[in-house]
Amino acid sequence: MSFLSPRFPAALAAKGRLGANRWLLLRRLSQFGILGLFLLGPLAGLWLVKGNLSYSLTLDTLPLADPLLVLQVLFSGHRPEGMALLGAAIVLAFYLLVGGRVYCSWVCPMNLVTDLAGWLRERLGLKGSAHISRRSRYWILGLTLLLPLAGAGLAWELINPVSMLHRGLIFGLGAAWTVVLAIFLLDLLIMSRGWCGHLCPVGAFYGLLGRTSLLRVSARRRQECDDCMDCFAACPEPQVIRPALKGEANGTGPVILASACTNCGRCIDVCAKGVFVFGSRFNQHTQRCAPAGEAEGQTDHRKTIH
Amino acid sequence: MSDLSNSPPAKSDKAAAARRQFFADAGRMACGVGLLGLGLGFHAKQARALPPAALRPPGAGAEEDFLGACIRCGLCVRDCPYGTLSLARPEQPVSTGTPYFVARQVPCEMCEDIPCVKACPTGALDHGLTDINQARMGLAVLLDQETCLNFLGLRCDVCYRVCPVIDKAITLELRPNTRTGRHSMFIPTVHSEHCTGCGKCERSCVLETAAIKVLPVPLAKGELGQHYRVGWEEEKKAGHSLVDDKGLGDLPDRMPEGARLEGHFDPASQGGPSLAPGKPATPGSGVDSLAPSIPGADAHGPGVPAIPQNIPGGGLPNRLSDEAAR
């Protein structure tokens, strides 16, 4: 594979350049858009959004707070003012609905770094990865909540690369770039998807939050699957796919219910057969039809042929 | 184990192996994360040591509480109209992401509406603080009396002039300039009761390095023992002195030998040069008069004060009279 040859040629051939990268592009738009909104203030003096991902105030009215941070504040024995509680409640409600780890793939700036590392790792053909359980992040999450209880304040925030990067981009990075570089190198050289997939307690928290979320990816047309494995190659949490995609034999529904799924939609992009779609977690029905990526007209056309 | 006794041995072995694996995995994870926690905990403890030059915004409580309450959003930084505050970067010796200011660079301008406190979503900056004069960001201390221009006898007065709580937080106290012997020194004096720690004095100190600096209150402030009472304040409270002057013994004033001060009133030194007019000092009289005037005894009338006995060397009157006898 040459350095810039297409990663997923089948999807590219079936759906075209735009169709095979639809959700990826939307996701980048969301990530850079949110970052841009935060940067409008300090760079252009247009204060639509003030603050950072820890807590922000939009148009001087809408508070949004990181519920994990507010939880840590509560655990350290401080009762926050109403705005922080309201902001956390709004964010909680939103991610309960659309899936907790939507934060990871659609909002978090660190995802840009780890995605780049993941992409480069594959392009350079770097094999071999340190093995750490993907459950480590839940233990680290426990630690971030234990430290405030033990009287260490918001100790995780001293080293949290996620908030360090976002705050740094808005308020001045300083030496935080070294931490970001460390995460990049971790993902590139030491462990595939090391940070987001194994260690990050913020992602773990949002994952737990989105366990019962309404919006989920469904392998609705799983019968169409030709085992090309492109979805597994593209997915940052590939272990979540199998139960839904290959679960027909043991009666498992097609909806990806694993909380680690980030709803990034990359599997939808790279599947030439159009197996995956976004849908409700309650929509468990499967169907057999033409790839979704192809134009509606084409689908109709096929129907007439049949 | 007993519930597995009925199942085939193969299955039991499998379950036991799985259980072992589970505990091994959990143990490994707990140790790994425990190590991380240990390091982070100690780091957090060290990070609590705020360098003295870094001051917290108004309304921030004790550093320990503040670090548990601040969400590191930077809204206080944004709403400060003077760009005083900044969020600590990882390489700075202040807890990462928390707001602080350095008085010598940009001091707090003490806005009346305190926008930084209002902006704080968690109340890490106490919303109960509505009067900026009640803020206690630190306490100004005139640290270096060797370089302060006013201590050198000049009239710099800049720290006093710029103080937003002038004449309360900083006053100029007059002291004789013993070097020249004929001038006054105007000593800038900080009063902790009124100093908000805004840092304008430190900012404006004209020296290369400020002689007056704002320090964290616990570092700057002493504390009297609980049992201490300041007499003049107790007197004010009670409306009269708490100590009965009459019950006090009066020690003779000690003077250089042979010295005489015209009009010096020292009733305890009987026979000295400072006896009340009309009672000439005679050699030996001091010794004689000691006998009846025992402290607390009724014998000493208005003109005859009590003298404590057993003063080593006989006390000043004796020595004076001895000298007179020689």
CSV table of N, CA and C in Angstrom, one decimal, chain A residues 42 47 50-52 54-55 57 69-70 73 76 78-81 84 133 136 139-140 143 147 151-159 164 167 170-176, chain B residues 25-26 29-30 33 36-37 40-41 43-44 47-48 64 67-75 77-79 87-91 95-97 119-124 127:
chain,number,residue,atom,x,y,z
A,42,PRO,N,-11.3,34.9,21.7
A,42,PRO,CA,-9.9,35.4,21.9
A,42,PRO,C,-9.2,35.9,20.6
A,47,TRP,N,-17.4,37.2,21.2
A,47,TRP,CA,-17.6,36.4,22.3
A,47,TRP,C,-18.9,35.6,22.3
A,50,LYS,N,-17.8,31.7,25.8
A,50,LYS,CA,-16.8,32.0,26.7
A,50,LYS,C,-16.4,30.8,27.5
A,51,GLY,N,-15.2,30.6,27.9
A,51,GLY,CA,-14.7,29.5,28.7
A,51,GLY,C,-14.1,28.4,27.9
A,52,ASN,N,-14.2,27.2,28.4
A,52,ASN,CA,-13.7,26.1,27.6
A,52,ASN,C,-14.6,24.8,27.9
A,54,SER,N,-14.5,22.6,30.0
A,54,SER,CA,-14.8,22.3,31.4
A,54,SER,C,-16.1,23.0,31.8
A,55,TYR,N,-16.2,24.3,31.3
A,55,TYR,CA,-17.4,25.0,31.5
A,55,TYR,C,-17.4,26.1,30.5
A,57,LEU,N,-20.0,29.4,28.7
A,57,LEU,CA,-21.2,30.2,28.7
A,57,LEU,C,-21.4,30.7,27.3
A,69,LEU,N,-16.3,16.8,35.7
A,69,LEU,CA,-15.6,17.8,36.6
A,69,LEU,C,-16.5,18.3,37.7
A,70,VAL,N,-17.8,18.5,37.4
A,70,VAL,CA,-18.7,18.9,38.5
A,70,VAL,C,-18.8,17.9,39.5
A,73,VAL,N,-15.9,18.1,41.7
A,73,VAL,CA,-16.1,19.3,42.6
A,73,VAL,C,-17.0,18.9,43.8
A,76,SER,N,-15.2,16.7,46.2
A,76,SER,CA,-14.2,17.3,47.0
A,76,SER,C,-14.8,18.1,48.1
A,78,HIS,N,-17.2,20.5,47.9
A,78,HIS,CA,-17.7,21.9,47.6
A,78,HIS,C,-19.1,21.8,46.9
A,79,ARG,N,-20.0,22.6,47.4
A,79,ARG,CA,-21.3,22.7,46.7
A,79,ARG,C,-21.3,23.7,45.7
A,80,PRO,N,-21.3,23.4,44.4
A,80,PRO,CA,-21.2,24.4,43.3
A,80,PRO,C,-22.4,25.3,43.2
A,81,GLU,N,-22.2,26.4,42.6
A,81,GLU,CA,-23.3,27.4,42.4
A,81,GLU,C,-24.2,26.8,41.3
A,84,ALA,N,-23.2,26.0,37.4
A,84,ALA,CA,-22.4,24.8,37.1
A,84,ALA,C,-23.3,23.6,37.1
A,133,SER,N,-5.5,-3.6,29.1
A,133,SER,CA,-6.9,-3.8,29.0
A,133,SER,C,-7.6,-2.5,28.6
A,136,SER,N,-9.0,-0.5,31.5
A,136,SER,CA,-8.1,0.4,32.4
A,136,SER,C,-8.8,1.8,32.6
A,139,TRP,N,-11.0,2.1,35.5
A,139,TRP,CA,-10.2,2.2,36.8
A,139,TRP,C,-9.6,3.6,37.0
A,140,ILE,N,-9.1,4.1,35.9
A,140,ILE,CA,-8.6,5.5,36.0
A,140,ILE,C,-9.7,6.5,36.3
A,143,LEU,N,-10.3,6.4,39.8
A,143,LEU,CA,-9.2,7.2,40.5
A,143,LEU,C,-9.5,8.7,40.5
A,147,LEU,N,-9.6,10.6,44.1
A,147,LEU,CA,-8.7,11.6,44.6
A,147,LEU,C,-9.4,12.8,45.3
A,151,GLY,N,-9.3,14.2,49.4
A,151,GLY,CA,-8.8,15.5,49.7
A,151,GLY,C,-7.7,16.1,48.9
A,152,ALA,N,-7.5,15.5,47.7
A,152,ALA,CA,-6.5,16.0,46.8
A,152,ALA,C,-7.0,17.0,45.8
A,153,GLY,N,-8.3,17.5,46.0
A,153,GLY,CA,-8.9,18.4,45.1
A,153,GLY,C,-9.1,17.8,43.7
A,154,LEU,N,-9.1,18.6,42.7
A,154,LEU,CA,-9.3,18.1,41.3
A,154,LEU,C,-8.0,17.7,40.7
A,155,ALA,N,-7.4,16.6,41.4
A,155,ALA,CA,-6.0,16.2,41.1
A,155,ALA,C,-5.9,15.8,39.6
A,156,TRP,N,-6.9,15.1,39.1
A,156,TRP,CA,-6.7,14.7,37.7
A,156,TRP,C,-6.5,15.9,36.7
A,157,GLU,N,-7.1,17.0,37.1
A,157,GLU,CA,-7.0,18.2,36.2
A,157,GLU,C,-5.5,18.7,36.1
A,158,LEU,N,-4.7,18.2,37.0
A,158,LEU,CA,-3.3,18.6,36.9
A,158,LEU,C,-2.6,18.0,35.7
A,159,ILE,N,-3.1,16.8,35.3
A,159,ILE,CA,-2.4,16.2,34.2
A,159,ILE,C,-3.4,15.8,33.0
A,164,MET,N,-6.3,20.0,29.2
A,164,MET,CA,-5.1,20.8,29.0
A,164,MET,C,-5.0,21.3,27.5
A,167,ARG,N,-8.0,23.9,26.8
A,167,ARG,CA,-7.8,25.1,27.5
A,167,ARG,C,-6.6,25.8,26.9
A,170,ILE,N,-7.2,27.8,23.8
A,170,ILE,CA,-7.9,29.0,23.9
A,170,ILE,C,-7.2,30.0,24.8
A,171,PHE,N,-6.6,29.5,25.9
A,171,PHE,CA,-6.0,30.4,26.8
A,171,PHE,C,-4.4,30.5,26.7
A,172,GLY,N,-3.9,29.7,25.8
A,172,GLY,CA,-2.4,29.7,25.7
A,172,GLY,C,-1.9,28.3,26.1
A,173,LEU,N,-1.2,27.7,25.2
A,173,LEU,CA,-0.8,26.3,25.4
A,173,LEU,C,0.3,26.1,26.4
A,174,GLY,N,1.3,27.0,26.3
A,174,GLY,CA,2.5,26.8,27.2
A,174,GLY,C,3.1,25.4,26.9
A,175,ALA,N,3.5,24.8,28.0
A,175,ALA,CA,4.2,23.5,27.8
A,175,ALA,C,3.2,22.3,27.6
A,176,ALA,N,1.9,22.6,27.5
A,176,ALA,CA,0.9,21.6,27.4
A,176,ALA,C,1.2,20.8,26.0
B,25,ASP,N,-6.3,-10.2,37.0
B,25,ASP,CA,-6.4,-9.0,36.2
B,25,ASP,C,-6.8,-7.8,37.1
B,26,ALA,N,-7.7,-8.0,38.0
B,26,ALA,CA,-8.2,-6.9,38.8
B,26,ALA,C,-7.1,-6.4,39.7
B,29,MET,N,-4.6,-4.4,37.6
B,29,MET,CA,-5.2,-3.1,37.3
B,29,MET,C,-5.2,-2.2,38.5
B,30,ALA,N,-5.6,-2.8,39.7
B,30,ALA,CA,-5.6,-2.0,40.9
B,30,ALA,C,-4.2,-1.4,41.2
B,33,VAL,N,-3.1,1.3,38.5
B,33,VAL,CA,-3.8,2.6,38.7
B,33,VAL,C,-3.5,3.1,40.1
B,36,LEU,N,-0.4,5.1,39.7
B,36,LEU,CA,-0.7,6.4,39.1
B,36,LEU,C,-1.3,7.3,40.1
B,37,GLY,N,-2.2,6.7,40.9
B,37,GLY,CA,-2.9,7.5,41.9
B,37,GLY,C,-1.9,8.1,43.0
B,40,LEU,N,0.0,10.8,41.4
B,40,LEU,CA,-0.8,12.0,41.2
B,40,LEU,C,-1.2,12.7,42.5
B,41,GLY,N,-1.4,11.8,43.6
B,41,GLY,CA,-1.8,12.4,44.9
B,41,GLY,C,-0.6,13.2,45.4
B,43,HIS,N,1.7,14.6,43.7
B,43,HIS,CA,1.9,15.8,42.8
B,43,HIS,C,0.8,16.8,43.2
B,44,ALA,N,-0.4,16.4,43.5
B,44,ALA,CA,-1.5,17.3,43.9
B,44,ALA,C,-1.1,18.0,45.2
B,47,ALA,N,1.4,20.6,44.4
B,47,ALA,CA,0.8,21.6,43.6
B,47,ALA,C,0.0,22.6,44.4
B,48,ARG,N,-0.4,22.2,45.7
B,48,ARG,CA,-1.1,23.1,46.6
B,48,ARG,C,-0.2,24.2,47.1
B,64,GLU,N,-6.5,25.0,49.6
B,64,GLU,CA,-7.0,23.6,49.5
B,64,GLU,C,-8.5,23.5,49.0
B,67,LEU,N,-8.8,24.6,45.3
B,67,LEU,CA,-8.4,23.6,44.3
B,67,LEU,C,-9.5,22.5,44.1
B,68,GLY,N,-10.3,22.3,45.1
B,68,GLY,CA,-11.4,21.4,45.0
B,68,GLY,C,-12.6,21.9,44.3
B,69,ALA,N,-12.7,23.3,44.3
B,69,ALA,CA,-13.9,23.9,43.8
B,69,ALA,C,-13.8,24.5,42.4
B,70,CYS,N,-12.6,24.9,42.1
B,70,CYS,CA,-12.3,25.6,40.8
B,70,CYS,C,-12.4,24.6,39.7
B,71,ILE,N,-13.2,24.9,38.6
B,71,ILE,CA,-13.4,24.0,37.5
B,71,ILE,C,-12.5,24.3,36.4
B,72,ARG,N,-11.7,25.3,36.5
B,72,ARG,CA,-10.7,25.7,35.5
B,72,ARG,C,-11.3,26.1,34.2
B,73,CYS,N,-12.4,26.9,34.2
B,73,CYS,CA,-13.0,27.3,33.0
B,73,CYS,C,-12.5,28.6,32.4
B,74,GLY,N,-11.9,29.4,33.3
B,74,GLY,CA,-11.3,30.7,32.9
B,74,GLY,C,-12.3,31.8,32.6
B,75,LEU,N,-13.6,31.6,33.1
B,75,LEU,CA,-14.5,32.7,32.9
B,75,LEU,C,-14.2,34.0,33.8
B,77,VAL,N,-11.2,34.9,34.2
B,77,VAL,CA,-10.1,35.6,33.4
B,77,VAL,C,-10.8,36.4,32.3
B,78,ARG,N,-11.8,35.8,31.7
B,78,ARG,CA,-12.5,36.5,30.6
B,78,ARG,C,-13.2,37.8,31.0
B,79,ASP,N,-13.8,37.7,32.2
B,79,ASP,CA,-14.6,38.8,32.7
B,79,ASP,C,-13.8,39.9,33.4
B,87,LEU,N,-4.8,32.0,33.4
B,87,LEU,CA,-4.9,30.6,33.8
B,87,LEU,C,-3.5,30.0,33.8
B,88,ALA,N,-3.1,29.2,34.9
B,88,ALA,CA,-1.8,28.7,35.0
B,88,ALA,C,-1.6,27.6,33.9
B,89,ARG,N,-0.4,27.7,33.3
B,89,ARG,CA,0.0,26.7,32.3
B,89,ARG,C,0.8,25.6,33.0
B,90,PRO,N,0.9,24.4,32.4
B,90,PRO,CA,1.5,23.3,33.1
B,90,PRO,C,2.9,23.6,33.6
B,91,GLU,N,3.6,24.4,32.9
B,91,GLU,CA,5.0,24.7,33.3
B,91,GLU,C,5.1,25.7,34.4
B,95,SER,N,-1.2,25.5,40.3
B,95,SER,CA,-2.0,24.4,39.8
B,95,SER,C,-2.5,24.6,38.4
B,96,THR,N,-2.3,23.7,37.5
B,96,THR,CA,-2.6,23.8,36.1
B,96,THR,C,-4.0,24.2,35.9
B,97,GLY,N,-4.2,25.3,35.1
B,97,GLY,CA,-5.6,25.7,34.7
B,97,GLY,C,-6.3,26.6,35.7
B,119,ALA,N,-18.7,35.8,37.6
B,119,ALA,CA,-18.6,34.9,36.5
B,119,ALA,C,-18.3,33.5,36.9
B,120,CYS,N,-17.9,33.3,38.1
B,120,CYS,CA,-17.5,31.9,38.6
B,120,CYS,C,-18.7,31.0,38.7
B,121,PRO,N,-18.7,29.9,37.9
B,121,PRO,CA,-19.9,29.1,37.9
B,121,PRO,C,-20.0,28.1,39.1
B,122,THR,N,-18.9,27.9,39.8
B,122,THR,CA,-18.9,26.9,40.8
B,122,THR,C,-18.9,27.5,42.2
B,123,GLY,N,-18.6,28.9,42.3
B,123,GLY,CA,-18.5,29.5,43.6
B,123,GLY,C,-17.2,29.2,44.2
B,124,ALA,N,-16.2,28.8,43.4
B,124,ALA,CA,-14.8,28.7,43.9
B,124,ALA,C,-14.4,30.1,44.4
B,127,HIS,N,-19.5,33.7,46.0
B,127,HIS,CA,-20.4,34.7,45.6
B,127,HIS,C,-21.0,35.5,46.7
